[in-house]
Amino acid sequence: MQATPASGSVMRKRIVLKPEFAEIIAKAGFSITEFAAAAGVERTTLHALINPSQHPQRKGGMMRTTAWKIANAYAGRAGVSAEDAYAKLLAEELR
């Protein structure tokens, strides 16, 4: 979804991890390294998404395919739907 603010610039959605992400996956029994492997996402990518302020060279959130890999990995372990996992772990921000 794109929105056009009064200035005329186009705003785009950016997908980010919710602040409580690390705590949620820990409660499901995952370490960050285990979760990255289960999701098929590089551990360094996951760390950068968890700590965006430590990686100022990154432009923003994650690709939609990465978001769904994360949601599916959590869903499999937590026994919830991928859609519920997505809502629990990820947020979409306009920027």
Tab-separated table of N, CA and C in Angstrom:
chain	number	residue	atom	x	y	z
A	1	MET	N	0.845	-1.179	0.000
A	1	MET	CA	0.000	0.000	0.000
A	1	MET	C	0.883	1.232	0.000
A	2	GLN	N	0.556	2.196	-0.805
A	2	GLN	CA	1.286	3.443	-0.856
A	2	GLN	C	0.338	4.575	-0.523
A	3	ALA	N	0.812	5.511	0.221
A	3	ALA	CA	0.022	6.685	0.573
A	3	ALA	C	0.770	7.906	0.082
A	4	THR	N	0.048	8.932	-0.245
A	4	THR	CA	0.674	10.164	-0.686
A	4	THR	C	0.359	11.244	0.331
A	5	PRO	N	1.386	11.676	1.089
A	5	PRO	CA	1.152	12.746	2.052
A	5	PRO	C	0.948	14.077	1.336
A	6	ALA	N	0.599	15.101	2.084
A	6	ALA	CA	0.326	16.419	1.518
A	6	ALA	C	1.501	16.941	0.693
A	7	SER	N	2.724	16.563	1.029
A	7	SER	CA	3.900	17.044	0.305
A	7	SER	C	4.001	16.442	-1.090
A	8	GLY	N	3.245	15.386	-1.378
A	8	GLY	CA	3.257	14.759	-2.685
A	8	GLY	C	4.219	13.593	-2.802
A	9	SER	N	5.070	13.339	-1.800
A	9	SER	CA	5.983	12.203	-1.866
A	9	SER	C	5.216	10.917	-1.583
A	10	VAL	N	5.677	9.820	-2.141
A	10	VAL	CA	5.016	8.531	-1.963
A	10	VAL	C	5.591	7.847	-0.730
A	11	MET	N	4.710	7.388	0.141
A	11	MET	CA	5.144	6.647	1.326
A	11	MET	C	5.012	5.156	1.030
A	12	ARG	N	5.978	4.397	1.488
A	12	ARG	CA	5.983	2.957	1.264
A	12	ARG	C	5.976	2.230	2.597
A	13	LYS	N	5.456	1.008	2.577
A	13	LYS	CA	5.484	0.170	3.770
A	13	LYS	C	6.871	-0.422	3.925
A	14	ARG	N	7.262	-0.529	5.159
A	14	ARG	CA	8.506	-1.211	5.474
A	14	ARG	C	8.164	-2.225	6.546
A	15	ILE	N	8.638	-3.442	6.373
A	15	ILE	CA	8.364	-4.518	7.320
A	15	ILE	C	9.531	-4.605	8.293
A	16	VAL	N	9.211	-4.550	9.579
A	16	VAL	CA	10.237	-4.599	10.627
A	16	VAL	C	9.825	-5.616	11.696
A	17	LEU	N	10.804	-6.041	12.470
A	17	LEU	CA	10.513	-6.911	13.610
A	17	LEU	C	9.935	-6.069	14.733
A	18	LYS	N	8.989	-6.635	15.460
A	18	LYS	CA	8.470	-5.948	16.636
A	18	LYS	C	9.551	-5.943	17.720
A	19	PRO	N	9.534	-4.946	18.593
A	19	PRO	CA	10.577	-4.840	19.625
A	19	PRO	C	10.702	-6.079	20.517
A	20	GLU	N	9.613	-6.796	20.720
A	20	GLU	CA	9.632	-7.972	21.596
A	20	GLU	C	9.997	-9.268	20.862
A	21	PHE	N	10.446	-9.171	19.620
A	21	PHE	CA	10.754	-10.339	18.789
A	21	PHE	C	11.658	-11.355	19.495
A	22	ALA	N	12.811	-10.903	20.003
A	22	ALA	CA	13.772	-11.831	20.616
A	22	ALA	C	13.162	-12.563	21.813
A	23	GLU	N	12.371	-11.857	22.592
A	23	GLU	CA	11.721	-12.476	23.754
A	23	GLU	C	10.691	-13.523	23.310
A	24	ILE	N	9.931	-13.210	22.280
A	24	ILE	CA	8.898	-14.136	21.789
A	24	ILE	C	9.524	-15.418	21.269
A	25	ILE	N	10.589	-15.300	20.467
A	25	ILE	CA	11.179	-16.539	19.932
A	25	ILE	C	11.900	-17.322	21.028
A	26	ALA	N	12.449	-16.619	22.023
A	26	ALA	CA	13.078	-17.325	23.146
A	26	ALA	C	12.035	-18.139	23.913
A	27	LYS	N	10.842	-17.581	24.110
A	27	LYS	CA	9.769	-18.312	24.794
A	27	LYS	C	9.358	-19.557	24.024
A	28	ALA	N	9.552	-19.534	22.699
A	28	ALA	CA	9.230	-20.703	21.872
A	28	ALA	C	10.379	-21.704	21.837
A	29	GLY	N	11.482	-21.387	22.524
A	29	GLY	CA	12.601	-22.319	22.620
A	29	GLY	C	13.695	-22.129	21.589
A	30	PHE	N	13.693	-21.011	20.886
A	30	PHE	CA	14.698	-20.742	19.861
A	30	PHE	C	15.807	-19.833	20.392
A	31	SER	N	17.046	-20.122	20.029
A	31	SER	CA	18.098	-19.112	20.128
A	31	SER	C	18.035	-18.332	18.802
A	32	ILE	N	18.700	-17.219	18.734
A	32	ILE	CA	18.713	-16.445	17.489
A	32	ILE	C	19.309	-17.272	16.359
A	33	THR	N	20.393	-17.980	16.648
A	33	THR	CA	21.048	-18.803	15.628
A	33	THR	C	20.135	-19.930	15.154
A	34	GLU	N	19.472	-20.607	16.088
A	34	GLU	CA	18.537	-21.682	15.719
A	34	GLU	C	17.376	-21.143	14.892
A	35	PHE	N	16.875	-19.987	15.290
A	35	PHE	CA	15.747	-19.412	14.573
A	35	PHE	C	16.150	-19.032	13.153
A	36	ALA	N	17.314	-18.422	13.000
A	36	ALA	CA	17.785	-18.041	11.666
A	36	ALA	C	17.888	-19.270	10.763
A	37	ALA	N	18.427	-20.357	11.294
A	37	ALA	CA	18.544	-21.594	10.512
A	37	ALA	C	17.169	-22.145	10.158
A	38	ALA	N	16.258	-22.163	11.117
A	38	ALA	CA	14.907	-22.682	10.857
A	38	ALA	C	14.180	-21.846	9.808
A	39	ALA	N	14.426	-20.541	9.813
A	39	ALA	CA	13.752	-19.649	8.872
A	39	ALA	C	14.446	-19.607	7.512
A	40	GLY	N	15.673	-20.084	7.440
A	40	GLY	CA	16.421	-19.993	6.189
A	40	GLY	C	16.889	-18.572	5.912
A	41	VAL	N	17.201	-17.847	6.991
A	41	VAL	CA	17.650	-16.464	6.910
A	41	VAL	C	19.037	-16.406	7.536
A	42	GLU	N	19.927	-15.642	6.952
A	42	GLU	CA	21.265	-15.502	7.530
A	42	GLU	C	21.181	-14.943	8.950
A	43	ARG	N	21.988	-15.481	9.835
A	43	ARG	CA	22.027	-15.019	11.217
A	43	ARG	C	22.386	-13.540	11.288
A	44	THR	N	23.309	-13.108	10.449
A	44	THR	CA	23.701	-11.694	10.451
A	44	THR	C	22.546	-10.798	10.015
A	45	THR	N	21.738	-11.271	9.091
A	45	THR	CA	20.557	-10.512	8.661
A	45	THR	C	19.587	-10.380	9.819
A	46	LEU	N	19.358	-11.465	10.516
A	46	LEU	CA	18.434	-11.446	11.655
A	46	LEU	C	18.940	-10.501	12.754
A	47	HIS	N	20.236	-10.551	13.046
A	47	HIS	CA	20.801	-9.639	14.043
A	47	HIS	C	20.636	-8.187	13.613
A	48	ALA	N	20.827	-7.912	12.334
A	48	ALA	CA	20.666	-6.539	11.833
A	48	ALA	C	19.216	-6.075	11.946
A	49	LEU	N	18.279	-6.980	11.738
A	49	LEU	CA	16.863	-6.631	11.862
A	49	LEU	C	16.461	-6.428	13.322
A	50	ILE	N	17.082	-7.173	14.230
A	50	ILE	CA	16.793	-7.029	15.656
A	50	ILE	C	17.386	-5.728	16.193
A	51	ASN	N	18.551	-5.344	15.690
A	51	ASN	CA	19.277	-4.166	16.179
A	51	ASN	C	19.529	-3.159	15.056
A	52	PRO	N	18.495	-2.549	14.499
A	52	PRO	CA	18.703	-1.668	13.337
A	52	PRO	C	19.593	-0.461	13.635
A	53	SER	N	19.606	0.029	14.856
A	53	SER	CA	20.434	1.198	15.166
A	53	SER	C	21.928	0.875	15.086
A	54	GLN	N	22.288	-0.385	15.183
A	54	GLN	CA	23.685	-0.798	15.085
A	54	GLN	C	24.131	-0.984	13.638
A	55	HIS	N	23.189	-0.821	12.700
A	55	HIS	CA	23.485	-1.034	11.282
A	55	HIS	C	22.938	0.130	10.455
A	56	PRO	N	23.524	1.324	10.633
A	56	PRO	CA	22.982	2.506	9.956
A	56	PRO	C	23.086	2.454	8.431
A	57	GLN	N	23.917	1.574	7.897
A	57	GLN	CA	24.049	1.455	6.449
A	57	GLN	C	22.842	0.774	5.801
A	58	ARG	N	22.052	0.060	6.602
A	58	ARG	CA	20.848	-0.597	6.064
A	58	ARG	C	19.775	0.450	5.818
A	59	LYS	N	19.045	0.289	4.754
A	59	LYS	CA	18.049	1.273	4.351
A	59	LYS	C	16.717	1.140	5.079
A	60	GLY	N	16.405	-0.014	5.607
A	60	GLY	CA	15.094	-0.121	6.234
A	60	GLY	C	14.785	-1.509	6.709
A	61	GLY	N	13.598	-1.965	6.411
A	61	GLY	CA	13.115	-3.241	6.899
A	61	GLY	C	13.596	-4.413	6.077
A	62	MET	N	12.687	-5.355	5.876
A	62	MET	CA	13.041	-6.586	5.173
A	62	MET	C	12.119	-6.818	3.990
A	63	MET	N	12.561	-7.698	3.125
A	63	MET	CA	11.736	-8.079	1.980
A	63	MET	C	10.559	-8.919	2.476
A	64	ARG	N	9.481	-8.882	1.747
A	64	ARG	CA	8.278	-9.626	2.119
A	64	ARG	C	8.567	-11.132	2.209
A	65	THR	N	9.401	-11.666	1.322
A	65	THR	CA	9.719	-13.100	1.380
A	65	THR	C	10.457	-13.446	2.669
A	66	THR	N	11.343	-12.571	3.123
A	66	THR	CA	12.048	-12.791	4.387
A	66	THR	C	11.060	-12.757	5.545
A	67	ALA	N	10.134	-11.833	5.502
A	67	ALA	CA	9.125	-11.722	6.556
A	67	ALA	C	8.328	-13.025	6.675
A	68	TRP	N	7.931	-13.583	5.544
A	68	TRP	CA	7.147	-14.821	5.596
A	68	TRP	C	7.985	-16.020	6.005
A	69	LYS	N	9.278	-16.025	5.680
A	69	LYS	CA	10.159	-17.094	6.174
A	69	LYS	C	10.197	-17.054	7.703
A	70	ILE	N	10.309	-15.852	8.249
A	70	ILE	CA	10.333	-15.677	9.703
A	70	ILE	C	9.007	-16.123	10.314
A	71	ALA	N	7.911	-15.691	9.726
A	71	ALA	CA	6.592	-16.063	10.247
A	71	ALA	C	6.378	-17.578	10.187
A	72	ASN	N	6.750	-18.201	9.091
A	72	ASN	CA	6.567	-19.648	8.950
A	72	ASN	C	7.420	-20.443	9.934
A	73	ALA	N	8.647	-19.995	10.192
A	73	ALA	CA	9.506	-20.692	11.149
A	73	ALA	C	8.905	-20.638	12.551
A	74	TYR	N	8.413	-19.482	12.947
A	74	TYR	CA	7.798	-19.358	14.269
A	74	TYR	C	6.500	-20.161	14.334
A	75	ALA	N	5.706	-20.099	13.284
A	75	ALA	CA	4.425	-20.812	13.259
A	75	ALA	C	4.625	-22.310	13.462
A	76	GLY	N	5.635	-22.862	12.807
A	76	GLY	CA	5.908	-24.290	12.943
A	76	GLY	C	6.249	-24.701	14.359
A	77	ARG	N	6.999	-23.876	15.058
A	77	ARG	CA	7.418	-24.198	16.426
A	77	ARG	C	6.311	-23.907	17.431
A	78	ALA	N	5.607	-22.791	17.225
A	78	ALA	CA	4.615	-22.351	18.208
A	78	ALA	C	3.242	-22.969	17.996
A	79	GLY	N	3.037	-23.633	16.862
A	79	GLY	CA	1.746	-24.266	16.605
A	79	GLY	C	0.636	-23.273	16.311
A	80	VAL	N	0.983	-22.171	15.656
A	80	VAL	CA	-0.006	-21.162	15.265
A	80	VAL	C	0.030	-21.022	13.752
A	81	SER	N	-0.935	-20.324	13.200
A	81	SER	CA	-0.931	-20.112	11.756
A	81	SER	C	0.175	-19.137	11.376
A	82	ALA	N	0.602	-19.183	10.139
A	82	ALA	CA	1.620	-18.253	9.651
A	82	ALA	C	1.128	-16.816	9.759
A	83	GLU	N	-0.157	-16.603	9.529
A	83	GLU	CA	-0.727	-15.254	9.621
A	83	GLU	C	-0.675	-14.734	11.056
A	84	ASP	N	-0.978	-15.612	12.022
A	84	ASP	CA	-0.899	-15.210	13.428
A	84	ASP	C	0.551	-14.934	13.833
A	85	ALA	N	1.464	-15.762	13.340
A	85	ALA	CA	2.884	-15.554	13.632
A	85	ALA	C	3.360	-14.224	13.049
A	86	TYR	N	2.939	-13.933	11.831
A	86	TYR	CA	3.309	-12.664	11.183
A	86	TYR	C	2.837	-11.495	12.045
A	87	ALA	N	1.602	-11.551	12.481
A	87	ALA	CA	1.035	-10.457	13.296
A	87	ALA	C	1.755	-10.330	14.641
A	88	LYS	N	2.207	-11.434	15.202
A	88	LYS	CA	2.860	-11.410	16.500
A	88	LYS	C	4.293	-10.895	16.429
A	89	LEU	N	4.997	-11.196	15.330
A	89	LEU	CA	6.423	-10.903	15.238
A	89	LEU	C	6.783	-9.672	14.420
A	90	LEU	N	5.909	-9.300	13.485
A	90	LEU	CA	6.276	-8.283	12.500
A	90	LEU	C	5.320	-7.108	12.513
A	91	ALA	N	5.843	-5.979	12.083
A	91	ALA	CA	5.026	-4.762	11.960
A	91	ALA	C	5.306	-4.140	10.600
A	92	GLU	N	4.302	-3.501	10.046
A	92	GLU	CA	4.448	-2.766	8.805
A	92	GLU	C	4.328	-1.277	9.116
A	93	GLU	N	5.365	-0.545	8.766
A	93	GLU	CA	5.409	0.893	9.036
A	93	GLU	C	5.397	1.651	7.716
A	94	LEU	N	4.755	2.788	7.705
A	94	LEU	CA	4.846	3.664	6.543
A	94	LEU	C	6.073	4.543	6.716
A	95	ARG	N	6.776	4.721	5.641
A	95	ARG	CA	7.924	5.624	5.707
A	95	ARG	C	8.047	6.437	4.455
